[in-house]
PDB file of C-alpha atoms in Angstrom:
ATOM      1  CA  PRO A 189      -1.494  33.320 157.262  1.00  0.00           C
ATOM      2  CA  ALA A 190      -3.854  34.062 154.357  1.00  0.00           C
ATOM      3  CA  GLU A 191      -4.803  37.508 155.643  1.00  0.00           C
ATOM      4  CA  PHE A 192      -1.155  38.373 156.337  1.00  0.00           C
ATOM      5  CA  MET A 193       0.009  37.313 152.868  1.00  0.00           C
ATOM      6  CA  ALA A 194      -2.855  39.243 151.292  1.00  0.00           C
ATOM      7  CA  ALA A 195      -1.804  42.398 153.157  1.00  0.00           C
ATOM      8  CA  VAL A 196       1.859  41.978 152.164  1.00  0.00           C
ATOM      9  CA  LEU A 197       0.993  41.532 148.491  1.00  0.00           C
ATOM     10  CA  THR A 198      -1.566  44.342 148.368  1.00  0.00           C
ATOM     11  CA  ASN A 199       0.835  46.805 149.972  1.00  0.00           C
ATOM     12  CA  ASP A 200       3.795  45.722 147.814  1.00  0.00           C
ATOM     13  CA  GLY A 201       5.570  44.805 151.016  1.00  0.00           C
ATOM     14  CA  GLY A 202       8.597  42.618 151.302  1.00  0.00           C
ATOM     15  CA  PHE A 203      11.819  42.312 149.369  1.00  0.00           C
ATOM     16  CA  TYR A 204      10.786  39.795 146.705  1.00  0.00           C
ATOM     17  CA  ARG A 205       8.551  39.956 143.657  1.00  0.00           C
ATOM     18  CA  PRO A 206       4.866  38.996 144.165  1.00  0.00           C
ATOM     19  CA  GLY A 207       5.322  35.582 142.575  1.00  0.00           C
ATOM     20  CA  ALA A 208       7.740  34.555 145.301  1.00  0.00           C
ATOM     21  CA  TYR A 209       5.131  35.274 147.984  1.00  0.00           C
ATOM     22  CA  ILE A 210       2.458  33.424 146.009  1.00  0.00           C
ATOM     23  CA  GLN A 211       4.627  30.312 145.865  1.00  0.00           C
ATOM     24  CA  GLU A 212       5.527  30.665 149.543  1.00  0.00           C
ATOM     25  CA  ALA A 213       1.807  30.866 150.344  1.00  0.00           C
ATOM     26  CA  ARG A 214       1.318  27.666 148.348  1.00  0.00           C
ATOM     27  CA  ARG A 215       4.073  25.924 150.346  1.00  0.00           C
ATOM     28  CA  MET A 216       2.309  27.090 153.529  1.00  0.00           C
ATOM     29  CA  GLY A 217      -0.724  25.108 152.418  1.00  0.00           C
ATOM     30  CA  LEU A 218      -2.847  28.012 151.233  1.00  0.00           C
ATOM     31  CA  LYS A 219      -5.088  27.535 148.201  1.00  0.00           C
ATOM     32  CA  ILE A 220      -4.307  30.139 145.544  1.00  0.00           C
ATOM     33  CA  LEU A 221      -7.412  31.429 143.763  1.00  0.00           C
ATOM     34  CA  PRO A 222      -7.644  33.477 140.551  1.00  0.00           C
ATOM     35  CA  PRO A 223      -9.212  36.945 140.717  1.00  0.00           C
ATOM     36  CA  TYR A 224     -12.716  35.648 140.001  1.00  0.00           C
ATOM     37  CA  ILE A 225     -14.683  38.366 138.297  1.00  0.00           C
ATOM     38  CA  ASN A 226     -17.611  38.247 140.743  1.00  0.00           C
ATOM     39  CA  TYR A 227     -15.585  38.104 143.955  1.00  0.00           C
ATOM     40  CA  ALA A 228     -12.156  39.694 143.537  1.00  0.00           C
ATOM     41  CA  ARG A 229     -11.249  43.256 144.475  1.00  0.00           C
ATOM     42  CA  PHE A 230      -8.359  45.547 143.612  1.00  0.00           C
ATOM     43  CA  GLY A 231      -6.196  44.072 146.366  1.00  0.00           C
ATOM     44  CA  TYR A 232      -5.482  40.507 147.363  1.00  0.00           C
ATOM     45  CA  GLN A 233      -7.915  38.825 149.769  1.00  0.00           C
ATOM     46  CA  GLY A 234      -7.186  36.191 152.384  1.00  0.00           C
ATOM     47  CA  ALA A 235      -9.698  34.081 154.266  1.00  0.00           C
ATOM     48  CA  GLU A 236      -9.127  30.896 156.245  1.00  0.00           C
ATOM     49  CA  ARG A 237      -6.811  28.779 154.036  1.00  0.00           C
ATOM     50  CA  SER A 238      -7.383  30.595 150.730  1.00  0.00           C
ATOM     51  CA  LEU A 239      -5.628  33.524 149.061  1.00  0.00           C
ATOM     52  CA  MET A 240      -7.383  35.257 146.166  1.00  0.00           C
ATOM     53  CA  VAL A 241      -5.302  37.277 143.715  1.00  0.00           C
ATOM     54  CA  GLY A 242      -6.320  40.911 143.338  1.00  0.00           C
ATOM     55  CA  PHE A 243      -7.125  42.692 140.082  1.00  0.00           C
ATOM     56  CA  MET A 244      -4.072  44.871 140.741  1.00  0.00           C
ATOM     57  CA  ALA A 245      -1.899  41.949 139.614  1.00  0.00           C
ATOM     58  CA  VAL A 246      -3.515  41.525 136.190  1.00  0.00           C
ATOM     59  CA  LYS A 247      -1.476  42.947 133.330  1.00  0.00           C
ATOM     60  CA  ASN A 248      -3.108  45.504 131.014  1.00  0.00           C
ATOM     61  CA  LEU A 249      -6.066  45.962 133.364  1.00  0.00           C
ATOM     62  CA  SER A 250      -6.615  49.681 133.954  1.00  0.00           C
ATOM     63  CA  ARG A 251      -7.659  51.165 137.285  1.00  0.00           C
ATOM     64  CA  LYS A 252     -10.767  52.547 135.566  1.00  0.00           C
ATOM     65  CA  THR A 253     -11.834  49.080 134.442  1.00  0.00           C
ATOM     66  CA  ILE A 254     -11.133  47.639 137.890  1.00  0.00           C
ATOM     67  CA  GLU A 255     -13.356  50.300 139.456  1.00  0.00           C
ATOM     68  CA  LYS A 256     -16.148  49.518 136.980  1.00  0.00           C
ATOM     69  CA  ILE A 257     -15.913  45.814 137.789  1.00  0.00           C
ATOM     70  CA  GLU A 258     -16.074  46.475 141.535  1.00  0.00           C
ATOM     71  CA  GLN A 259     -19.047  48.807 141.140  1.00  0.00           C
ATOM     72  CA  MET A 260     -21.010  46.447 138.861  1.00  0.00           C
ATOM     73  CA  GLN A 261     -20.376  43.065 140.518  1.00  0.00           C
ATOM     74  CA  PRO A 262     -21.904  40.501 140.341  1.00  0.00           C
ATOM     75  CA  PHE A 263     -22.310  39.567 136.679  1.00  0.00           C
ATOM     76  CA  ALA A 264     -24.923  37.060 135.526  1.00  0.00           C
ATOM     77  CA  ASP A 265     -22.772  35.643 132.746  1.00  0.00           C
ATOM     78  CA  LEU A 266     -20.038  36.464 130.258  1.00  0.00           C
ATOM     79  CA  GLY A 267     -22.277  38.583 128.052  1.00  0.00           C
ATOM     80  CA  ASP A 268     -23.452  40.607 131.041  1.00  0.00           C
ATOM     81  CA  PHE A 269     -19.866  41.301 132.070  1.00  0.00           C
ATOM     82  CA  LEU A 270     -18.646  42.267 128.596  1.00  0.00           C
ATOM     83  CA  ALA A 271     -21.670  44.399 127.771  1.00  0.00           C
ATOM     84  CA  ARG A 272     -21.637  46.400 130.995  1.00  0.00           C
ATOM     85  CA  VAL A 273     -17.913  46.754 131.691  1.00  0.00           C
ATOM     86  CA  ARG A 274     -16.791  46.988 128.036  1.00  0.00           C
ATOM     87  CA  PRO A 275     -13.179  46.008 128.653  1.00  0.00           C
ATOM     88  CA  ALA A 276     -10.536  46.713 126.047  1.00  0.00           C
ATOM     89  CA  LYS A 277      -9.491  43.624 124.117  1.00  0.00           C
ATOM     90  CA  ASP A 278      -6.125  43.295 125.837  1.00  0.00           C
ATOM     91  CA  GLU A 279      -7.838  43.660 129.219  1.00  0.00           C
ATOM     92  CA  ALA A 280     -10.275  40.870 128.381  1.00  0.00           C
ATOM     93  CA  GLU A 281      -7.434  38.634 127.186  1.00  0.00           C
ATOM     94  CA  SER A 282      -5.523  39.150 130.431  1.00  0.00           C
ATOM     95  CA  LEU A 283      -8.625  38.369 132.486  1.00  0.00           C
ATOM     96  CA  VAL A 284      -9.067  35.139 130.548  1.00  0.00           C
ATOM     97  CA  GLY A 285      -5.410  34.210 130.908  1.00  0.00           C
ATOM     98  CA  CYS A 286      -5.339  34.558 134.692  1.00  0.00           C
ATOM     99  CA  GLY A 287      -8.586  32.629 135.207  1.00  0.00           C
ATOM    100  CA  ALA A 288     -10.772  35.564 136.244  1.00  0.00           C
ATOM    101  CA  LEU A 289     -13.569  34.470 133.880  1.00  0.00           C
ATOM    102  CA  ASP A 290     -13.340  30.719 134.556  1.00  0.00           C
ATOM    103  CA  ARG A 291     -16.709  30.510 136.307  1.00  0.00           C
ATOM    104  CA  LEU A 292     -18.785  32.117 133.561  1.00  0.00           C
ATOM    105  CA  GLY A 293     -19.606  28.966 131.639  1.00  0.00           C
ATOM    106  CA  TYR A 294     -16.694  28.670 129.204  1.00  0.00           C
ATOM    107  CA  ASN A 295     -13.208  27.236 129.334  1.00  0.00           C
ATOM    108  CA  ARG A 296     -10.259  29.494 128.544  1.00  0.00           C
ATOM    109  CA  PRO A 297      -9.862  28.518 124.854  1.00  0.00           C
ATOM    110  CA  GLN A 298     -13.574  29.231 124.321  1.00  0.00           C
ATOM    111  CA  LEU A 299     -13.246  32.593 126.050  1.00  0.00           C
ATOM    112  CA  MET A 300     -10.298  33.508 123.842  1.00  0.00           C
ATOM    113  CA  TRP A 301     -12.252  32.391 120.767  1.00  0.00           C
ATOM    114  CA  ILE A 302     -15.131  34.693 121.694  1.00  0.00           C
ATOM    115  CA  ILE A 303     -12.784  37.635 122.185  1.00  0.00           C
ATOM    116  CA  GLN A 304     -10.859  36.997 118.962  1.00  0.00           C
ATOM    117  CA  LYS A 305     -14.080  36.706 116.934  1.00  0.00           C
ATOM    118  CA  LYS A 306     -14.948  40.250 117.974  1.00  0.00           C
ATOM    119  CA  GLU A 307     -11.609  41.657 116.807  1.00  0.00           C
ATOM    120  CA  ASN A 308     -13.326  43.764 114.155  1.00  0.00           C
ATOM    121  CA  LEU A 309     -14.842  45.925 116.898  1.00  0.00           C
ATOM    122  CA  PRO A 310     -12.935  48.889 118.411  1.00  0.00           C
ATOM    123  CA  SER A 311     -10.824  47.555 121.259  1.00  0.00           C
ATOM    124  CA  ALA A 312     -12.325  49.952 123.783  1.00  0.00           C
ATOM    125  CA  ASP A 313     -15.875  48.798 122.897  1.00  0.00           C
ATOM    126  CA  LEU A 314     -15.474  45.034 122.863  1.00  0.00           C
ATOM    127  CA  LEU A 315     -18.863  43.386 122.287  1.00  0.00           C
ATOM    128  CA  THR A 316     -20.763  46.663 122.637  1.00  0.00           C
ATOM    129  CA  GLY A 317     -24.314  46.128 121.504  1.00  0.00           C
ATOM    130  CA  VAL A 318     -23.997  42.356 121.268  1.00  0.00           C
ATOM    131  CA  GLN A 319     -26.763  40.574 123.124  1.00  0.00           C
ATOM    132  CA  PRO A 320     -25.507  38.071 125.721  1.00  0.00           C
ATOM    133  CA  GLU A 321     -27.599  35.225 124.284  1.00  0.00           C
ATOM    134  CA  LYS A 322     -25.762  35.532 120.959  1.00  0.00           C
ATOM    135  CA  ILE A 323     -22.378  34.787 122.528  1.00  0.00           C
ATOM    136  CA  LYS A 324     -21.669  31.192 121.600  1.00  0.00           C
ATOM    137  CA  ALA A 325     -18.451  29.229 121.370  1.00  0.00           C
ATOM    138  CA  PRO A 326     -17.667  25.916 119.679  1.00  0.00           C
ATOM    139  CA  PRO A 327     -16.777  22.890 121.823  1.00  0.00           C
ATOM    140  CA  VAL A 328     -13.047  23.288 122.365  1.00  0.00           C
ATOM    141  CA  GLN A 329     -10.832  21.134 124.548  1.00  0.00           C
ATOM    142  CA  ASP A 330      -9.650  22.855 127.702  1.00  0.00           C
ATOM    143  CA  LEU A 331      -5.997  23.718 128.290  1.00  0.00           C
ATOM    144  CA  ASP A 332      -3.544  21.247 129.725  1.00  0.00           C
ATOM    145  CA  LEU A 333      -1.504  22.297 132.750  1.00  0.00           C
ATOM    146  CA  ASN A 334       1.426  23.487 130.643  1.00  0.00           C
ATOM    147  CA  GLU A 335      -0.759  25.818 128.571  1.00  0.00           C
ATOM    148  CA  ARG A 336      -2.662  27.025 131.627  1.00  0.00           C
ATOM    149  CA  LEU A 337       0.541  27.968 133.438  1.00  0.00           C
ATOM    150  CA  ARG A 338       1.869  29.717 130.338  1.00  0.00           C
ATOM    151  CA  MET A 339      -1.261  31.876 130.105  1.00  0.00           C
ATOM    152  CA  GLU A 340      -1.134  32.677 133.805  1.00  0.00           C
ATOM    153  CA  MET A 341       2.504  33.694 133.541  1.00  0.00           C
ATOM    154  CA  GLU A 342       1.713  35.992 130.622  1.00  0.00           C
ATOM    155  CA  SER A 343      -1.181  37.608 132.509  1.00  0.00           C
ATOM    156  CA  LEU A 344       0.332  37.863 135.994  1.00  0.00           C
ATOM    157  CA  ASP A 345       4.091  37.207 135.805  1.00  0.00           C
ATOM    158  CA  TYR A 346       3.491  34.199 138.070  1.00  0.00           C
ATOM    159  CA  THR A 347       1.360  31.056 138.103  1.00  0.00           C
ATOM    160  CA  ILE A 348      -1.770  30.177 140.078  1.00  0.00           C
ATOM    161  CA  SER A 349      -2.692  26.618 139.115  1.00  0.00           C
ATOM    162  CA  ALA A 350       0.624  25.131 140.247  1.00  0.00           C
ATOM    163  CA  HIS A 351       4.273  26.002 140.814  1.00  0.00           C
ATOM    164  CA  PRO A 352       5.948  26.276 137.389  1.00  0.00           C
ATOM    165  CA  LEU A 353       8.483  23.655 138.464  1.00  0.00           C
ATOM    166  CA  SER A 354       5.691  21.083 138.576  1.00  0.00           C
ATOM    167  CA  LEU A 355       6.123  20.889 134.797  1.00  0.00           C
ATOM    168  CA  TYR A 356       9.676  19.627 135.240  1.00  0.00           C
ATOM    169  CA  GLU A 357       9.182  16.816 137.721  1.00  0.00           C
ATOM    170  CA  ASN A 358      10.449  14.347 135.132  1.00  0.00           C
ATOM    171  CA  VAL A 359      13.705  16.308 134.914  1.00  0.00           C
ATOM    172  CA  SER A 360      14.014  16.316 138.685  1.00  0.00           C
ATOM    173  CA  ARG A 361      13.544  12.573 138.824  1.00  0.00           C
ATOM    174  CA  LYS A 362      15.992  11.966 135.995  1.00  0.00           C
ATOM    175  CA  GLU A 363      18.670  14.118 137.623  1.00  0.00           C
ATOM    176  CA  LYS A 364      17.856  12.753 141.095  1.00  0.00           C
ATOM    177  CA  ALA A 365      17.449  16.336 142.270  1.00  0.00           C
ATOM    178  CA  VAL A 366      17.189  16.926 146.003  1.00  0.00           C
ATOM    179  CA  HIS A 367      14.301  19.032 147.290  1.00  0.00           C
ATOM    180  CA  ALA A 368      15.375  22.130 149.189  1.00  0.00           C
ATOM    181  CA  SER A 369      13.459  20.984 152.264  1.00  0.00           C
ATOM    182  CA  SER A 370      15.866  18.014 152.479  1.00  0.00           C
ATOM    183  CA  PHE A 371      19.143  19.900 152.036  1.00  0.00           C
ATOM    184  CA  LYS A 372      20.014  19.593 155.732  1.00  0.00           C
ATOM    185  CA  LYS A 373      20.420  15.846 155.248  1.00  0.00           C
ATOM    186  CA  PHE A 374      23.273  16.463 152.809  1.00  0.00           C
ATOM    187  CA  ARG A 375      25.545  18.874 154.677  1.00  0.00           C
ATOM    188  CA  GLY A 376      29.004  18.915 153.137  1.00  0.00           C
ATOM    189  CA  LYS A 377      27.932  17.046 150.014  1.00  0.00           C
ATOM    190  CA  VAL A 378      27.544  18.190 146.398  1.00  0.00           C
ATOM    191  CA  ILE A 379      23.996  17.589 145.241  1.00  0.00           C
ATOM    192  CA  PRO A 380      21.817  18.397 142.200  1.00  0.00           C
ATOM    193  CA  SER A 381      18.833  20.717 142.453  1.00  0.00           C
ATOM    194  CA  VAL A 382      16.194  21.855 139.991  1.00  0.00           C
ATOM    195  CA  ALA A 383      15.159  25.337 141.045  1.00  0.00           C
ATOM    196  CA  TRP A 384      13.424  28.580 140.110  1.00  0.00           C
ATOM    197  CA  LEU A 385      15.164  31.948 140.372  1.00  0.00           C
ATOM    198  CA  VAL A 386      13.554  34.397 142.790  1.00  0.00           C
ATOM    199  CA  THR A 387      16.121  37.199 142.780  1.00  0.00           C
ATOM    200  CA  ARG A 388      19.850  37.753 142.356  1.00  0.00           C
ATOM    201  CA  LYS A 389      22.490  40.244 143.384  1.00  0.00           C
ATOM    202  CA  MET A 390      25.874  40.766 141.800  1.00  0.00           C
ATOM    203  CA  THR A 391      28.869  41.936 143.791  1.00  0.00           C
ATOM    204  CA  ARG A 392      32.678  42.012 143.604  1.00  0.00           C
ATOM    205  CA  THR A 393      35.332  40.424 145.723  1.00  0.00           C
ATOM    206  CA  SER A 394      38.184  42.429 147.251  1.00  0.00           C
ATOM    207  CA  ARG A 395      40.155  41.517 144.136  1.00  0.00           C
ATOM    208  CA  GLY A 396      37.490  42.956 141.868  1.00  0.00           C
ATOM    209  CA  ASP A 397      36.172  39.630 140.585  1.00  0.00           C
ATOM    210  CA  TYR A 398      32.452  39.297 139.985  1.00  0.00           C
ATOM    211  CA  MET A 399      30.330  36.850 141.980  1.00  0.00           C
ATOM    212  CA  MET A 400      26.588  36.500 142.518  1.00  0.00           C
ATOM    213  CA  PHE A 401      24.178  35.762 145.377  1.00  0.00           C
ATOM    214  CA  LEU A 402      21.023  33.915 144.333  1.00  0.00           C
ATOM    215  CA  SER A 403      17.682  33.421 146.040  1.00  0.00           C
ATOM    216  CA  MET A 404      16.152  30.237 144.655  1.00  0.00           C
ATOM    217  CA  GLU A 405      13.120  28.080 145.325  1.00  0.00           C
ATOM    218  CA  ASP A 406      11.625  24.754 144.421  1.00  0.00           C
ATOM    219  CA  THR A 407       8.215  23.295 145.215  1.00  0.00           C
ATOM    220  CA  SER A 408       9.295  22.439 148.776  1.00  0.00           C
ATOM    221  CA  SER A 409      11.201  25.475 150.066  1.00  0.00           C
ATOM    222  CA  ALA A 410      13.313  28.533 149.280  1.00  0.00           C
ATOM    223  CA  PHE A 411      17.089  28.632 149.647  1.00  0.00           C
ATOM    224  CA  GLU A 412      20.139  30.813 149.053  1.00  0.00           C
ATOM    225  CA  ALA A 413      23.013  29.988 146.705  1.00  0.00           C
ATOM    226  CA  VAL A 414      26.331  31.618 145.852  1.00  0.00           C
ATOM    227  CA  MET A 415      28.127  31.653 142.516  1.00  0.00           C
ATOM    228  CA  PHE A 416      31.750  32.287 143.382  1.00  0.00           C
ATOM    229  CA  PRO A 417      33.968  34.057 140.793  1.00  0.00           C
ATOM    230  CA  GLY A 418      35.159  30.972 138.953  1.00  0.00           C
ATOM    231  CA  VAL A 419      31.644  29.539 138.671  1.00  0.00           C
ATOM    232  CA  TYR A 420      30.133  32.892 137.804  1.00  0.00           C
ATOM    233  CA  GLU A 421      32.653  33.397 135.001  1.00  0.00           C
ATOM    234  CA  ARG A 422      31.648  30.049 133.480  1.00  0.00           C
ATOM    235  CA  PHE A 423      27.900  30.049 134.042  1.00  0.00           C
ATOM    236  CA  GLY A 424      26.770  33.554 134.995  1.00  0.00           C
ATOM    237  CA  GLY A 425      25.792  34.352 131.429  1.00  0.00           C
ATOM    238  CA  GLN A 426      23.294  31.484 131.438  1.00  0.00           C
ATOM    239  CA  LEU A 427      21.084  33.108 134.078  1.00  0.00           C
ATOM    240  CA  MET A 428      18.422  34.260 131.655  1.00  0.00           C
ATOM    241  CA  GLY A 429      14.916  34.502 133.072  1.00  0.00           C
ATOM    242  CA  GLN A 430      13.457  32.776 136.086  1.00  0.00           C
ATOM    243  CA  GLY A 431      14.239  29.227 135.099  1.00  0.00           C
ATOM    244  CA  PRO A 432      14.110  26.396 135.607  1.00  0.00           C
ATOM    245  CA  TYR A 433      17.782  25.798 136.404  1.00  0.00           C
ATOM    246  CA  LEU A 434      19.625  22.556 137.027  1.00  0.00           C
ATOM    247  CA  MET A 435      22.222  23.354 139.674  1.00  0.00           C
ATOM    248  CA  HIS A 436      24.979  21.375 141.361  1.00  0.00           C
ATOM    249  CA  GLY A 437      26.337  22.765 144.592  1.00  0.00           C
ATOM    250  CA  LYS A 438      27.778  21.941 147.978  1.00  0.00           C
ATOM    251  CA  VAL A 439      25.394  22.150 150.925  1.00  0.00           C
ATOM    252  CA  VAL A 440      26.907  24.266 153.687  1.00  0.00           C
ATOM    253  CA  SER A 441      25.590  25.474 157.031  1.00  0.00           C
ATOM    254  CA  ASP A 442      26.243  29.006 158.263  1.00  0.00           C
ATOM    255  CA  SER A 443      25.255  29.509 161.901  1.00  0.00           C
ATOM    256  CA  GLY A 444      22.746  26.704 161.558  1.00  0.00           C
ATOM    257  CA  VAL A 445      21.250  28.072 158.361  1.00  0.00           C
ATOM    258  CA  ILE A 446      21.564  25.914 155.238  1.00  0.00           C
TER     259      ILE A 446
END
């Protein structure tokens, strides 16, 4: 499974955005790994039960910088990486945000502090001429899960450390939301669900009314939902971003598919 998912993601295969396949891989039991600076390549890599994100997914990271990283791996420490690769500031920030530099002896706030302290240097020559032993950071508390996921989303457009819905488990409990993997137990009933938007498609009925087909997911499974004209007219304008969304809908089975 890991090798297959890596091939799909590297080749931009499939109908959904990369984040949907990452979360599906997580539900399959695969461990999602950041693009560690000493091990990652341009494309995604799968081995046994692990899936490592490829540098291709990191925002702001140029193909030239990726090639330099691949040619110069491994790096002894943070200073070695910055001095030899000389990433632009926004490239370095994205690498920090996605966890690529996690194993170089600093937590993510410390890494960001180091980068920000060098803001007086030209962005294309970050830390040029600075000796590795001079790179020091104050003791700073590491990120909590919320902050970590936010940084990962900004750097990749999806999360690695956990499904973003894991931050809303308290909402799910409060609303007594049903996990998608258990929908089949509630055929014919209206139930609440806390879900993440994967993709959507608008269409019109024969009368010309708008309606929308939604592909959704939670931490347990993916599912399809339909906003019929009356519901779409009331709530369609609230579909802003990926979520999370609190939904109430009737569970129906179409040819055995929920």
